[in-house]
mmCIF file with all atom_site columns, C-alpha atoms in Angstrom:
data_model
loop_
_atom_site.group_PDB
_atom_site.id
_atom_site.type_symbol
_atom_site.label_atom_id
_atom_site.label_alt_id
_atom_site.label_comp_id
_atom_site.label_asym_id
_atom_site.label_entity_id
_atom_site.label_seq_id
_atom_site.pdbx_PDB_ins_code
_atom_site.Cartn_x
_atom_site.Cartn_y
_atom_site.Cartn_z
_atom_site.occupancy
_atom_site.B_iso_or_equiv
_atom_site.pdbx_formal_charge
_atom_site.auth_seq_id
_atom_site.auth_comp_id
_atom_site.auth_asym_id
_atom_site.auth_atom_id
_atom_site.pdbx_PDB_model_num
ATOM 1   C CA . MET A 1 1   ? -0.104  -0.309 0.174   1.00 0.00 ? 1   MET A CA 1
ATOM 2   C CA . GLN A 1 2   ? 2.780   2.418  0.756   1.00 0.00 ? 2   GLN A CA 1
ATOM 3   C CA . ASP A 1 3   ? 4.810   2.140  -2.020  1.00 0.00 ? 3   ASP A CA 1
ATOM 4   C CA . ASN A 1 4   ? 0.977   2.922  -4.365  1.00 0.00 ? 4   ASN A CA 1
ATOM 5   C CA . LEU A 1 5   ? 0.826   6.089  -1.854  1.00 0.00 ? 5   LEU A CA 1
ATOM 6   C CA . ASP A 1 6   ? 4.229   7.065  -2.729  1.00 0.00 ? 6   ASP A CA 1
ATOM 7   C CA . THR A 1 7   ? 3.571   6.930  -6.070  1.00 0.00 ? 7   THR A CA 1
ATOM 8   C CA . ILE A 1 8   ? 0.007   8.795  -6.085  1.00 0.00 ? 8   ILE A CA 1
ATOM 9   C CA . LYS A 1 9   ? 1.531   11.460 -4.167  1.00 0.00 ? 9   LYS A CA 1
ATOM 10  C CA . LEU A 1 10  ? 4.594   12.242 -6.960  1.00 0.00 ? 10  LEU A CA 1
ATOM 11  C CA . VAL A 1 11  ? 1.840   11.969 -9.750  1.00 0.00 ? 11  VAL A CA 1
ATOM 12  C CA . VAL A 1 12  ? -0.711  14.680 -7.516  1.00 0.00 ? 12  VAL A CA 1
ATOM 13  C CA . ALA A 1 13  ? 2.922   16.936 -6.805  1.00 0.00 ? 13  ALA A CA 1
ATOM 14  C CA . LEU A 1 14  ? 3.893   16.701 -10.663 1.00 0.00 ? 14  LEU A CA 1
ATOM 15  C CA . ARG A 1 15  ? 0.358   17.405 -11.771 1.00 0.00 ? 15  ARG A CA 1
ATOM 16  C CA . CYS A 1 16  ? -0.279  20.266 -9.674  1.00 0.00 ? 16  CYS A CA 1
ATOM 17  C CA . ALA A 1 17  ? 3.085   22.128 -9.644  1.00 0.00 ? 17  ALA A CA 1
ATOM 18  C CA . ARG A 1 18  ? 3.177   21.566 -13.748 1.00 0.00 ? 18  ARG A CA 1
ATOM 19  C CA . ALA A 1 19  ? -0.439  23.225 -13.257 1.00 0.00 ? 19  ALA A CA 1
ATOM 20  C CA . ALA A 1 20  ? 0.324   25.677 -10.974 1.00 0.00 ? 20  ALA A CA 1
ATOM 21  C CA . VAL A 1 21  ? 2.562   27.103 -13.466 1.00 0.00 ? 21  VAL A CA 1
ATOM 22  C CA . GLY A 1 22  ? 0.210   26.544 -15.942 1.00 0.00 ? 22  GLY A CA 1
ATOM 23  C CA . MET A 1 23  ? 3.133   24.555 -18.348 1.00 0.00 ? 23  MET A CA 1
ATOM 24  C CA . SER A 1 24  ? 1.666   21.682 -20.685 1.00 0.00 ? 24  SER A CA 1
ATOM 25  C CA . GLN A 1 25  ? 2.740   17.732 -20.510 1.00 0.00 ? 25  GLN A CA 1
ATOM 26  C CA . GLU A 1 26  ? 5.079   18.990 -23.684 1.00 0.00 ? 26  GLU A CA 1
ATOM 27  C CA . GLU A 1 27  ? 6.627   21.563 -22.551 1.00 0.00 ? 27  GLU A CA 1
ATOM 28  C CA . MET A 1 28  ? 7.715   20.268 -19.078 1.00 0.00 ? 28  MET A CA 1
ATOM 29  C CA . ALA A 1 29  ? 9.030   17.324 -21.688 1.00 0.00 ? 29  ALA A CA 1
ATOM 30  C CA . ASP A 1 30  ? 11.281  19.684 -23.566 1.00 0.00 ? 30  ASP A CA 1
ATOM 31  C CA . LEU A 1 31  ? 12.240  21.967 -20.472 1.00 0.00 ? 31  LEU A CA 1
ATOM 32  C CA . LEU A 1 32  ? 13.314  17.896 -18.914 1.00 0.00 ? 32  LEU A CA 1
ATOM 33  C CA . GLY A 1 33  ? 14.718  16.431 -21.842 1.00 0.00 ? 33  GLY A CA 1
ATOM 34  C CA . ILE A 1 34  ? 12.180  13.832 -22.221 1.00 0.00 ? 34  ILE A CA 1
ATOM 35  C CA . PRO A 1 35  ? 9.518   12.152 -24.660 1.00 0.00 ? 35  PRO A CA 1
ATOM 36  C CA . LYS A 1 36  ? 6.149   13.498 -23.867 1.00 0.00 ? 36  LYS A CA 1
ATOM 37  C CA . THR A 1 37  ? 5.738   10.000 -23.376 1.00 0.00 ? 37  THR A CA 1
ATOM 38  C CA . THR A 1 38  ? 7.666   9.488  -20.937 1.00 0.00 ? 38  THR A CA 1
ATOM 39  C CA . LEU A 1 39  ? 5.890   11.802 -18.332 1.00 0.00 ? 39  LEU A CA 1
ATOM 40  C CA . ALA A 1 40  ? 2.422   11.231 -19.259 1.00 0.00 ? 40  ALA A CA 1
ATOM 41  C CA . ARG A 1 41  ? 2.796   7.815  -18.068 1.00 0.00 ? 41  ARG A CA 1
ATOM 42  C CA . VAL A 1 42  ? 4.147   8.928  -14.733 1.00 0.00 ? 42  VAL A CA 1
ATOM 43  C CA . GLU A 1 43  ? 1.326   10.649 -14.706 1.00 0.00 ? 43  GLU A CA 1
ATOM 44  C CA . THR A 1 44  ? -1.727  8.535  -15.509 1.00 0.00 ? 44  THR A CA 1
ATOM 45  C CA . MET A 1 45  ? 0.924   6.092  -13.160 1.00 0.00 ? 45  MET A CA 1
ATOM 46  C CA . GLU A 1 46  ? 1.866   3.882  -16.429 1.00 0.00 ? 46  GLU A CA 1
ATOM 47  C CA . GLY A 1 47  ? 5.941   4.761  -16.140 1.00 0.00 ? 47  GLY A CA 1
ATOM 48  C CA . SER A 1 48  ? 8.374   5.774  -13.648 1.00 0.00 ? 48  SER A CA 1
ATOM 49  C CA . LEU A 1 49  ? 11.372  7.778  -13.614 1.00 0.00 ? 49  LEU A CA 1
ATOM 50  C CA . ARG A 1 50  ? 14.690  7.944  -12.522 1.00 0.00 ? 50  ARG A CA 1
ATOM 51  C CA . ALA A 1 51  ? 16.635  9.911  -10.044 1.00 0.00 ? 51  ALA A CA 1
ATOM 52  C CA . ASP A 1 52  ? 17.934  11.998 -11.878 1.00 0.00 ? 52  ASP A CA 1
ATOM 53  C CA . GLN A 1 53  ? 15.024  12.985 -13.854 1.00 0.00 ? 53  GLN A CA 1
ATOM 54  C CA . LEU A 1 54  ? 12.889  13.693 -10.499 1.00 0.00 ? 54  LEU A CA 1
ATOM 55  C CA . SER A 1 55  ? 15.955  15.762 -9.961  1.00 0.00 ? 55  SER A CA 1
ATOM 56  C CA . LYS A 1 56  ? 15.635  17.430 -12.488 1.00 0.00 ? 56  LYS A CA 1
ATOM 57  C CA . ILE A 1 57  ? 12.107  18.028 -12.212 1.00 0.00 ? 57  ILE A CA 1
ATOM 58  C CA . LEU A 1 58  ? 12.016  19.461 -8.583  1.00 0.00 ? 58  LEU A CA 1
ATOM 59  C CA . ARG A 1 59  ? 15.140  21.519 -9.591  1.00 0.00 ? 59  ARG A CA 1
ATOM 60  C CA . LEU A 1 60  ? 12.895  23.369 -12.862 1.00 0.00 ? 60  LEU A CA 1
ATOM 61  C CA . PHE A 1 61  ? 10.238  23.771 -10.613 1.00 0.00 ? 61  PHE A CA 1
ATOM 62  C CA . LYS A 1 62  ? 12.005  25.157 -7.607  1.00 0.00 ? 62  LYS A CA 1
ATOM 63  C CA . ASP A 1 63  ? 13.706  27.815 -10.215 1.00 0.00 ? 63  ASP A CA 1
ATOM 64  C CA . LEU A 1 64  ? 9.543   28.438 -11.446 1.00 0.00 ? 64  LEU A CA 1
ATOM 65  C CA . GLY A 1 65  ? 8.664   29.189 -8.046  1.00 0.00 ? 65  GLY A CA 1
ATOM 66  C CA . ILE A 1 66  ? 6.554   26.173 -7.026  1.00 0.00 ? 66  ILE A CA 1
ATOM 67  C CA . ASN A 1 67  ? 8.443   24.072 -3.784  1.00 0.00 ? 67  ASN A CA 1
ATOM 68  C CA . LEU A 1 68  ? 7.104   20.605 -3.560  1.00 0.00 ? 68  LEU A CA 1
ATOM 69  C CA . GLU A 1 69  ? 6.635   17.920 -0.282  1.00 0.00 ? 69  GLU A CA 1
ATOM 70  C CA . PHE A 1 70  ? 6.022   14.362 -0.741  1.00 0.00 ? 70  PHE A CA 1
ATOM 71  C CA . LEU A 1 71  ? 8.731   12.524 -0.253  1.00 0.00 ? 71  LEU A CA 1
ATOM 72  C CA . TYR A 1 72  ? 7.944   12.190 3.979   1.00 0.00 ? 72  TYR A CA 1
ATOM 73  C CA . GLY A 1 73  ? 5.292   11.526 5.691   1.00 0.00 ? 73  GLY A CA 1
ATOM 74  C CA . ASP A 1 74  ? 1.597   10.849 3.994   1.00 0.00 ? 74  ASP A CA 1
ATOM 75  C CA . GLU A 1 75  ? 0.982   14.133 2.224   1.00 0.00 ? 75  GLU A CA 1
ATOM 76  C CA . VAL A 1 76  ? 1.649   16.527 -0.487  1.00 0.00 ? 76  VAL A CA 1
ATOM 77  C CA . GLU A 1 77  ? 2.596   19.863 0.085   1.00 0.00 ? 77  GLU A CA 1
ATOM 78  C CA . LEU A 1 78  ? 3.086   22.130 -3.186  1.00 0.00 ? 78  LEU A CA 1
ATOM 79  C CA . ARG A 1 79  ? 4.070   25.970 -2.236  1.00 0.00 ? 79  ARG A CA 1
ATOM 80  C CA . VAL A 1 80  ? 4.330   28.293 -4.396  1.00 0.00 ? 80  VAL A CA 1
ATOM 81  C CA . THR A 1 81  ? 6.033   31.442 -3.569  1.00 0.00 ? 81  THR A CA 1
ATOM 82  C CA . THR A 1 82  ? 6.276   34.839 -5.572  1.00 0.00 ? 82  THR A CA 1
ATOM 83  C CA . LYS A 1 83  ? 8.367   33.334 -8.259  1.00 0.00 ? 83  LYS A CA 1
ATOM 84  C CA . GLY A 1 84  ? 6.101   31.298 -8.816  1.00 0.00 ? 84  GLY A CA 1
ATOM 85  C CA . LEU A 1 85  ? 2.954   33.439 -8.642  1.00 0.00 ? 85  LEU A CA 1
ATOM 86  C CA . GLN A 1 86  ? 5.283   35.740 -11.406 1.00 0.00 ? 86  GLN A CA 1
ATOM 87  C CA . THR A 1 87  ? 5.822   33.148 -13.400 1.00 0.00 ? 87  THR A CA 1
ATOM 88  C CA . ALA A 1 88  ? 1.927   31.694 -13.729 1.00 0.00 ? 88  ALA A CA 1
ATOM 89  C CA . ASN A 1 89  ? 0.830   35.619 -14.063 1.00 0.00 ? 89  ASN A CA 1
ATOM 90  C CA . SER A 1 90  ? 3.298   35.789 -17.484 1.00 0.00 ? 90  SER A CA 1
ATOM 91  C CA . ARG A 1 91  ? 2.417   32.573 -18.155 1.00 0.00 ? 91  ARG A CA 1
ATOM 92  C CA . LEU A 1 92  ? -1.572  32.796 -18.385 1.00 0.00 ? 92  LEU A CA 1
ATOM 93  C CA . LEU A 1 93  ? -1.149  36.478 -20.186 1.00 0.00 ? 93  LEU A CA 1
ATOM 94  C CA . ASP A 1 94  ? 0.554   35.214 -23.053 1.00 0.00 ? 94  ASP A CA 1
ATOM 95  C CA . GLU A 1 95  ? -1.549  35.508 -25.771 1.00 0.00 ? 95  GLU A CA 1
ATOM 96  C CA . ASN A 1 96  ? 0.983   33.502 -28.073 1.00 0.00 ? 96  ASN A CA 1
ATOM 97  C CA . ARG A 1 97  ? 0.578   30.460 -25.531 1.00 0.00 ? 97  ARG A CA 1
ATOM 98  C CA . ARG A 1 98  ? -3.477  30.183 -26.570 1.00 0.00 ? 98  ARG A CA 1
ATOM 99  C CA . ARG A 1 99  ? -4.750  28.354 -28.798 1.00 0.00 ? 99  ARG A CA 1
ATOM 100 C CA . SER A 1 100 ? -5.233  30.420 -31.517 1.00 0.00 ? 100 SER A CA 1
ATOM 101 C CA . ASP A 1 101 ? -9.603  29.340 -31.366 1.00 0.00 ? 101 ASP A CA 1
ATOM 102 C CA . ARG A 1 102 ? -9.084  30.863 -27.447 1.00 0.00 ? 102 ARG A CA 1
ATOM 103 C CA . LYS A 1 103 ? -7.191  34.539 -28.610 1.00 0.00 ? 103 LYS A CA 1
ATOM 104 C CA . GLN A 1 104 ? -9.199  37.184 -27.158 1.00 0.00 ? 104 GLN A CA 1
ATOM 105 C CA . ARG A 1 105 ? -9.205  40.478 -28.028 1.00 0.00 ? 105 ARG A CA 1
ATOM 106 C CA . ALA A 1 106 ? -10.618 42.229 -24.638 1.00 0.00 ? 106 ALA A CA 1
ATOM 107 C CA . GLY A 1 107 ? -12.036 40.071 -21.564 1.00 0.00 ? 107 GLY A CA 1
ATOM 108 C CA . GLY A 1 108 ? -10.751 36.789 -20.442 1.00 0.00 ? 108 GLY A CA 1
ATOM 109 C CA . ILE A 1 109 ? -8.051  36.319 -17.650 1.00 0.00 ? 109 ILE A CA 1
ATOM 110 C CA . LYS A 1 110 ? -6.034  39.765 -19.699 1.00 0.00 ? 110 LYS A CA 1
ATOM 111 C CA . GLY A 1 111 ? -9.165  42.230 -19.231 1.00 0.00 ? 111 GLY A CA 1
ATOM 112 C CA . LEU A 1 112 ? -9.829  40.721 -15.458 1.00 0.00 ? 112 LEU A CA 1
ATOM 113 C CA . ALA A 1 113 ? -5.954  41.748 -14.792 1.00 0.00 ? 113 ALA A CA 1
ATOM 114 C CA . VAL A 1 114 ? -6.784  45.198 -15.845 1.00 0.00 ? 114 VAL A CA 1
ATOM 115 C CA . GLU A 1 115 ? -10.018 45.651 -14.163 1.00 0.00 ? 115 GLU A CA 1
ATOM 116 C CA . MET A 1 116 ? -8.152  44.349 -11.082 1.00 0.00 ? 116 MET A CA 1
ATOM 117 C CA . GLY A 1 117 ? -5.362  47.022 -11.518 1.00 0.00 ? 117 GLY A CA 1
ATOM 118 C CA . ILE A 1 118 ? -2.454  44.192 -12.010 1.00 0.00 ? 118 ILE A CA 1
ATOM 119 C CA . LEU A 1 119 ? -2.276  45.165 -15.588 1.00 0.00 ? 119 LEU A CA 1
ATOM 120 C CA . ASP A 1 120 ? -1.809  48.073 -17.415 1.00 0.00 ? 120 ASP A CA 1
ATOM 121 C CA . SER A 1 121 ? -4.429  48.101 -20.421 1.00 0.00 ? 121 SER A CA 1
ATOM 122 C CA . ASP A 1 122 ? -1.899  49.483 -22.976 1.00 0.00 ? 122 ASP A CA 1
ATOM 123 C CA . LYS A 1 123 ? 0.259   45.890 -22.263 1.00 0.00 ? 123 LYS A CA 1
#
């Protein structure tokens, strides 16, 4: 049972961290230099990572402002630092990252950011 719990904790940690910065599996795999299928298999508990791959993933998230703790205890802790929030914000507001059918001229997340005073309307 503990082995399965450890796997589930890893999967939840990876998915949550990736979602926190708005990163696709493909983007993450490219940054890590691994095939997307490898990452997809890990995230569906159909595959595993080598220690060096896991270490690289944890460093990548730390560099993006996401701190993960899942190795000790029976919980997954995800802490998003100010840097992580800034990373997520810039990725979410980057219209070049949006699918062409989802690009919006006004409103959406950018409009909300303008309304909240987070972003100037001329940016």
